[in-house]
């Protein structure tokens, strides 16, 4: 079987990563969560006070980008990859609502995108990869053999994210989460550099009313058709 590149893009909390991880496992492919990379840069910015304080300092963030070392390393317990920021496993910390509040602003910065896109393209040079994000089919791998664009209603997505955060013990309200999902969608789809948009040839996949199994089967079949 030939190895291909699979790009899964879409709005926040559409369940891209859940399906992407399963698909990668089924095909024996590498899975890359590009959202985790933008989140790790945001965590770095928060820790250094470049965002989250009285005033944002994006210039200082951009000036210190060379100090940021990002890596994915396998986690033997979960069988998945965790993201490391300058040698520290930050997989858990990047998923908080605090990081979600600032990540889309950080992701508008051209220098940040440039650095991360370059890393992503290197990771996918050998193909045999499922990558999820916002600009994978449009910018990172415009030649990907299979492109999926995931959608679901904002309420469905906020409910999923809310359940996930509560399960992790975060004290958040549904309204807060819904507001964040809407805000990120807006910033992500209206930013100047690589806005979130469906690649022309991408398959639009609305999963509002689909369970995980059905989603996986449908997308797995699309992949098998191409491979
Ligand atoms: O996928 P996730 O929701 O974790 O992504 C967090 C944020 O990172 C998105 O809301 C978006 O602002 C940014 N992002 C991006 N481009 C990507 C992946 C994520 O701009 N390829």
Tab-separated table of C-alpha atoms and ligand atoms in Angstrom:
chain	number	residue	atom	x	y	z
A	1	UNK	CA	0.000	0.000	0.000
A	2	UNK	CA	1.352	3.441	-0.822
A	3	UNK	CA	1.789	5.988	1.946
A	4	UNK	CA	-0.213	9.188	1.673
A	5	UNK	CA	-0.696	12.433	3.580
A	6	UNK	CA	-4.069	12.979	5.251
A	7	UNK	CA	-5.019	16.529	6.229
A	8	UNK	CA	-7.893	17.017	8.670
A	9	UNK	CA	-8.929	20.629	9.164
A	10	UNK	CA	-11.921	22.267	10.749
A	11	UNK	CA	-13.373	24.430	13.476
A	12	UNK	CA	-12.513	24.144	17.175
A	13	UNK	CA	-13.624	21.035	19.020
A	14	UNK	CA	-15.066	19.242	16.011
A	15	UNK	CA	-13.427	16.054	17.266
A	16	UNK	CA	-10.706	16.163	14.614
A	17	UNK	CA	-8.018	14.780	16.867
A	18	UNK	CA	-10.071	11.824	18.131
A	19	UNK	CA	-10.741	10.603	14.612
A	20	UNK	CA	-7.265	11.517	13.364
A	21	UNK	CA	-5.586	9.501	16.145
A	22	UNK	CA	-7.700	6.439	15.427
A	23	UNK	CA	-7.150	6.704	11.734
A	24	UNK	CA	-3.371	6.979	12.176
A	25	UNK	CA	-3.383	3.903	14.387
A	26	UNK	CA	-5.468	1.879	11.948
A	27	UNK	CA	-3.209	2.776	9.038
A	28	UNK	CA	0.072	2.567	10.972
A	29	UNK	CA	0.645	6.278	10.278
A	30	UNK	CA	2.152	9.039	12.401
A	31	UNK	CA	-0.360	11.437	13.950
A	32	UNK	CA	0.485	15.109	14.468
A	33	UNK	CA	-1.733	17.467	16.463
A	34	UNK	CA	-0.738	20.928	15.201
A	35	UNK	CA	-3.116	22.656	17.646
A	36	UNK	CA	-0.871	21.338	20.429
A	37	UNK	CA	2.041	23.241	18.887
A	38	UNK	CA	0.166	26.574	18.822
A	39	UNK	CA	-1.006	25.849	22.362
A	40	UNK	CA	2.548	25.169	23.583
A	41	UNK	CA	3.776	28.485	22.114
A	42	UNK	CA	0.846	30.169	23.876
A	43	UNK	CA	1.769	28.542	27.177
A	44	UNK	CA	5.302	29.869	26.730
A	45	UNK	CA	3.843	33.348	26.054
A	46	UNK	CA	1.633	33.148	29.159
A	47	UNK	CA	4.486	32.034	31.388
A	48	UNK	CA	6.634	34.901	30.181
A	49	UNK	CA	3.854	37.458	30.549
A	50	UNK	CA	3.693	38.219	26.811
A	51	UNK	CA	-0.053	37.539	26.911
A	52	UNK	CA	-2.546	37.341	29.743
A	53	UNK	CA	-1.329	40.473	31.533
A	54	UNK	CA	-2.445	44.089	31.300
A	55	UNK	CA	-1.009	44.399	27.807
A	56	UNK	CA	-0.013	41.857	25.186
A	57	UNK	CA	3.575	41.983	23.991
A	58	UNK	CA	3.624	40.099	20.722
A	59	UNK	CA	6.897	41.714	19.633
A	60	UNK	CA	8.679	40.212	22.628
A	61	UNK	CA	7.098	36.827	21.897
A	62	UNK	CA	8.252	36.934	18.285
A	63	UNK	CA	11.740	38.013	19.401
A	64	UNK	CA	12.019	35.000	21.696
A	65	UNK	CA	10.678	32.359	19.305
A	66	UNK	CA	14.165	30.942	18.828
A	67	UNK	CA	14.162	30.010	22.541
A	68	UNK	CA	11.213	27.702	22.023
A	69	UNK	CA	12.021	24.051	21.462
A	70	UNK	CA	9.002	21.861	20.679
A	71	UNK	CA	9.045	18.102	20.390
A	72	UNK	CA	6.586	15.227	20.371
A	73	UNK	CA	7.633	12.177	22.378
A	74	UNK	CA	5.793	8.885	22.802
A	75	UNK	CA	3.974	8.266	26.062
A	76	UNK	CA	4.221	4.570	26.935
A	77	UNK	CA	1.186	4.744	29.227
A	78	UNK	CA	-1.271	6.216	26.719
A	79	UNK	CA	0.358	4.892	23.562
A	80	UNK	CA	0.150	8.424	22.153
A	81	UNK	CA	2.536	11.338	21.736
A	82	UNK	CA	2.907	14.125	24.261
A	83	UNK	CA	4.215	17.567	23.459
A	84	UNK	CA	7.335	18.879	25.203
A	85	UNK	CA	8.156	22.560	25.570
A	86	UNK	CA	11.853	23.087	26.226
A	87	UNK	CA	12.155	19.578	27.625
A	88	UNK	CA	9.024	19.698	29.820
A	89	UNK	CA	5.949	17.583	29.148
A	90	UNK	CA	3.135	20.165	28.821
A	91	UNK	CA	0.512	17.910	27.248
A	92	UNK	CA	-1.927	18.520	30.104
A	93	UNK	CA	-1.226	22.148	30.749
A	94	UNK	CA	-1.841	23.253	27.152
A	95	UNK	CA	-5.454	21.995	27.261
A	96	UNK	CA	-6.725	24.456	29.884
A	97	UNK	CA	-9.311	27.130	29.084
A	98	UNK	CA	-6.656	29.713	30.000
A	99	UNK	CA	-4.497	28.622	27.067
A	100	UNK	CA	-7.582	28.346	24.818
A	101	UNK	CA	-8.374	31.995	25.554
A	102	UNK	CA	-5.129	33.277	24.048
A	103	UNK	CA	-4.115	30.675	21.509
A	104	UNK	CA	-6.005	32.084	18.527
A	105	UNK	CA	-4.386	35.516	18.972
A	106	UNK	CA	-0.958	33.928	19.127
A	107	UNK	CA	-1.829	31.874	16.035
A	108	UNK	CA	-2.441	35.048	14.003
A	109	UNK	CA	1.274	35.958	14.229
A	110	UNK	CA	3.045	35.351	10.955
A	111	UNK	CA	6.401	34.518	12.580
A	112	UNK	CA	4.768	31.915	14.826
A	113	UNK	CA	3.002	30.297	11.887
A	114	UNK	CA	6.169	30.349	9.839
A	115	UNK	CA	8.136	28.499	12.505
A	116	UNK	CA	5.435	25.898	13.143
A	117	UNK	CA	4.543	25.281	9.493
A	118	UNK	CA	8.201	24.626	8.723
A	119	UNK	CA	8.369	22.045	11.528
A	120	UNK	CA	5.142	20.429	10.355
A	121	UNK	CA	6.357	20.121	6.784
A	122	UNK	CA	9.529	18.417	8.008
A	123	UNK	CA	7.507	15.961	10.103
A	124	UNK	CA	5.459	15.011	7.049
A	125	UNK	CA	8.269	14.785	4.524
A	126	UNK	CA	8.074	10.989	4.448
A	127	UNK	CA	4.250	10.867	4.116
A	128	UNK	CA	2.363	8.169	6.060
A	129	UNK	CA	0.944	10.919	8.223
A	130	UNK	CA	-2.377	12.160	9.575
A	131	UNK	CA	-2.148	15.813	10.600
A	132	UNK	CA	-4.963	17.883	12.034
A	133	UNK	CA	-5.314	21.649	12.353
A	134	UNK	CA	-6.716	24.635	10.514
A	135	UNK	CA	-4.442	25.155	7.513
A	136	UNK	CA	-3.086	21.689	6.782
A	137	UNK	CA	-4.881	21.117	3.484
A	138	UNK	CA	-4.504	24.731	2.369
A	139	UNK	CA	-0.982	25.735	3.457
A	140	UNK	CA	1.061	22.990	5.138
A	141	UNK	CA	0.313	20.170	2.676
A	142	UNK	CA	-1.641	21.583	-0.261
A	143	UNK	CA	-0.770	18.364	-2.146
A	144	UNK	CA	-2.201	16.028	0.516
A	145	UNK	CA	-3.890	13.078	-1.171
A	146	UNK	CA	-6.858	13.189	1.223
A	147	UNK	CA	-8.316	16.328	2.796
A	148	UNK	CA	-11.192	16.337	5.253
A	149	UNK	CA	-12.917	19.459	6.529
A	150	UNK	CA	-14.780	18.718	9.759
A	151	UNK	CA	-17.749	20.756	10.923
A	152	UNK	CA	-20.377	20.510	13.658
A	153	UNK	CA	-22.714	23.044	15.251
A	154	UNK	CA	-21.081	25.414	17.811
A	155	UNK	CA	-23.345	24.050	20.566
A	156	UNK	CA	-22.374	20.444	19.865
A	157	UNK	CA	-18.720	21.410	19.864
A	158	UNK	CA	-18.943	23.470	23.050
A	159	UNK	CA	-20.727	20.604	24.807
A	160	UNK	CA	-17.931	18.206	23.856
A	161	UNK	CA	-15.226	20.592	25.046
A	162	UNK	CA	-17.178	21.392	28.226
A	163	UNK	CA	-17.508	17.682	29.093
A	164	UNK	CA	-13.805	17.175	28.436
A	165	UNK	CA	-12.722	20.100	30.641
A	166	UNK	CA	-15.069	19.109	33.477
A	167	UNK	CA	-13.803	15.566	33.317
A	168	UNK	CA	-10.325	16.936	33.874
A	169	UNK	CA	-11.572	18.824	36.896
A	170	UNK	CA	-11.601	22.358	35.432
A	171	UNK	CA	-14.261	24.593	36.962
A	172	UNK	CA	-15.758	26.123	33.812
A	173	UNK	CA	-19.275	26.988	32.736
A	174	UNK	CA	-20.898	25.900	29.479
A	175	UNK	CA	-21.384	29.553	28.451
A	176	UNK	CA	-17.706	30.318	28.947
A	177	UNK	CA	-16.731	27.391	26.763
A	178	UNK	CA	-19.295	28.256	24.065
A	179	UNK	CA	-18.040	31.835	24.014
A	180	UNK	CA	-14.451	30.632	23.627
A	181	UNK	CA	-15.361	28.238	20.792
A	182	UNK	CA	-17.174	31.040	18.930
A	183	UNK	CA	-14.344	33.508	19.512
A	184	UNK	CA	-11.692	31.126	18.255
A	185	UNK	CA	-13.746	30.252	15.161
A	186	UNK	CA	-14.089	33.935	14.407
A	187	UNK	CA	-10.403	34.782	14.860
A	188	UNK	CA	-9.268	31.623	13.049
A	189	UNK	CA	-11.445	32.215	9.997
A	190	UNK	CA	-10.863	35.964	9.662
A	191	UNK	CA	-7.102	36.243	10.325
A	192	UNK	CA	-4.895	37.556	7.519
A	193	UNK	CA	-2.324	34.773	7.467
A	194	UNK	CA	-3.614	31.300	6.537
A	195	UNK	CA	-7.217	31.722	7.674
A	196	UNK	CA	-9.243	28.622	8.402
A	197	UNK	CA	-11.011	27.713	5.190
A	198	UNK	CA	-12.025	24.592	3.400
A	199	UNK	CA	-9.574	23.565	0.698
A	200	UNK	CA	-11.483	23.381	-2.564
A	201	UNK	CA	-11.052	19.636	-2.946
A	202	UNK	CA	-11.577	18.797	0.756
A	203	UNK	CA	-14.469	16.543	1.725
A	204	UNK	CA	-16.797	18.414	4.076
A	205	UNK	CA	-17.755	16.189	6.975
A	206	UNK	CA	-20.442	17.309	9.432
A	207	UNK	CA	-20.306	15.063	12.475
A	208	UNK	CA	-22.944	16.776	14.660
A	209	UNK	CA	-25.069	13.641	14.652
A	210	UNK	CA	-22.449	10.951	14.303
A	211	UNK	CA	-20.869	8.770	16.960
A	212	UNK	CA	-17.120	8.126	17.060
A	213	UNK	CA	-17.409	4.743	15.411
A	214	UNK	CA	-19.428	6.066	12.473
A	215	UNK	CA	-17.029	8.959	11.971
A	216	UNK	CA	-14.029	6.702	12.030
A	217	UNK	CA	-15.546	4.228	9.582
A	218	UNK	CA	-16.538	6.891	7.084
A	219	UNK	CA	-13.148	8.602	7.106
A	220	UNK	CA	-11.236	5.322	7.151
A	221	UNK	CA	-13.146	4.317	4.019
A	222	UNK	CA	-12.260	7.597	2.308
A	223	UNK	CA	-8.614	6.882	3.108
A	224	UNK	CA	-8.749	3.293	1.861
A	225	UNK	CA	-10.291	4.520	-1.398
A	226	UNK	CA	-7.320	6.817	-1.983
A	227	UNK	CA	-4.601	4.444	-0.810
B	1	LIG	O1	-6.874	22.262	17.466
B	1	LIG	P1	-6.923	23.149	18.702
B	1	LIG	O2	-8.302	23.588	19.064
B	1	LIG	O3	-6.170	22.583	19.848
B	1	LIG	O4	-6.116	24.453	18.240
B	1	LIG	C1	-5.960	25.553	19.084
B	1	LIG	C2	-5.837	26.829	18.262
B	1	LIG	O5	-4.596	26.822	17.544
B	1	LIG	C3	-6.904	27.062	17.206
B	1	LIG	O6	-8.063	27.695	17.727
B	1	LIG	C4	-6.174	27.972	16.218
B	1	LIG	O7	-6.220	29.311	16.653
B	1	LIG	C5	-4.740	27.505	16.320
B	1	LIG	N1	-4.344	26.615	15.216
B	1	LIG	C6	-3.989	27.186	14.012
B	1	LIG	N2	-3.526	26.408	12.998
B	1	LIG	C7	-3.419	25.075	13.147
B	1	LIG	C8	-3.795	24.470	14.375
B	1	LIG	C9	-4.278	25.265	15.401
B	1	LIG	O8	-4.082	28.401	13.841
B	1	LIG	N3	-2.935	24.332	12.142
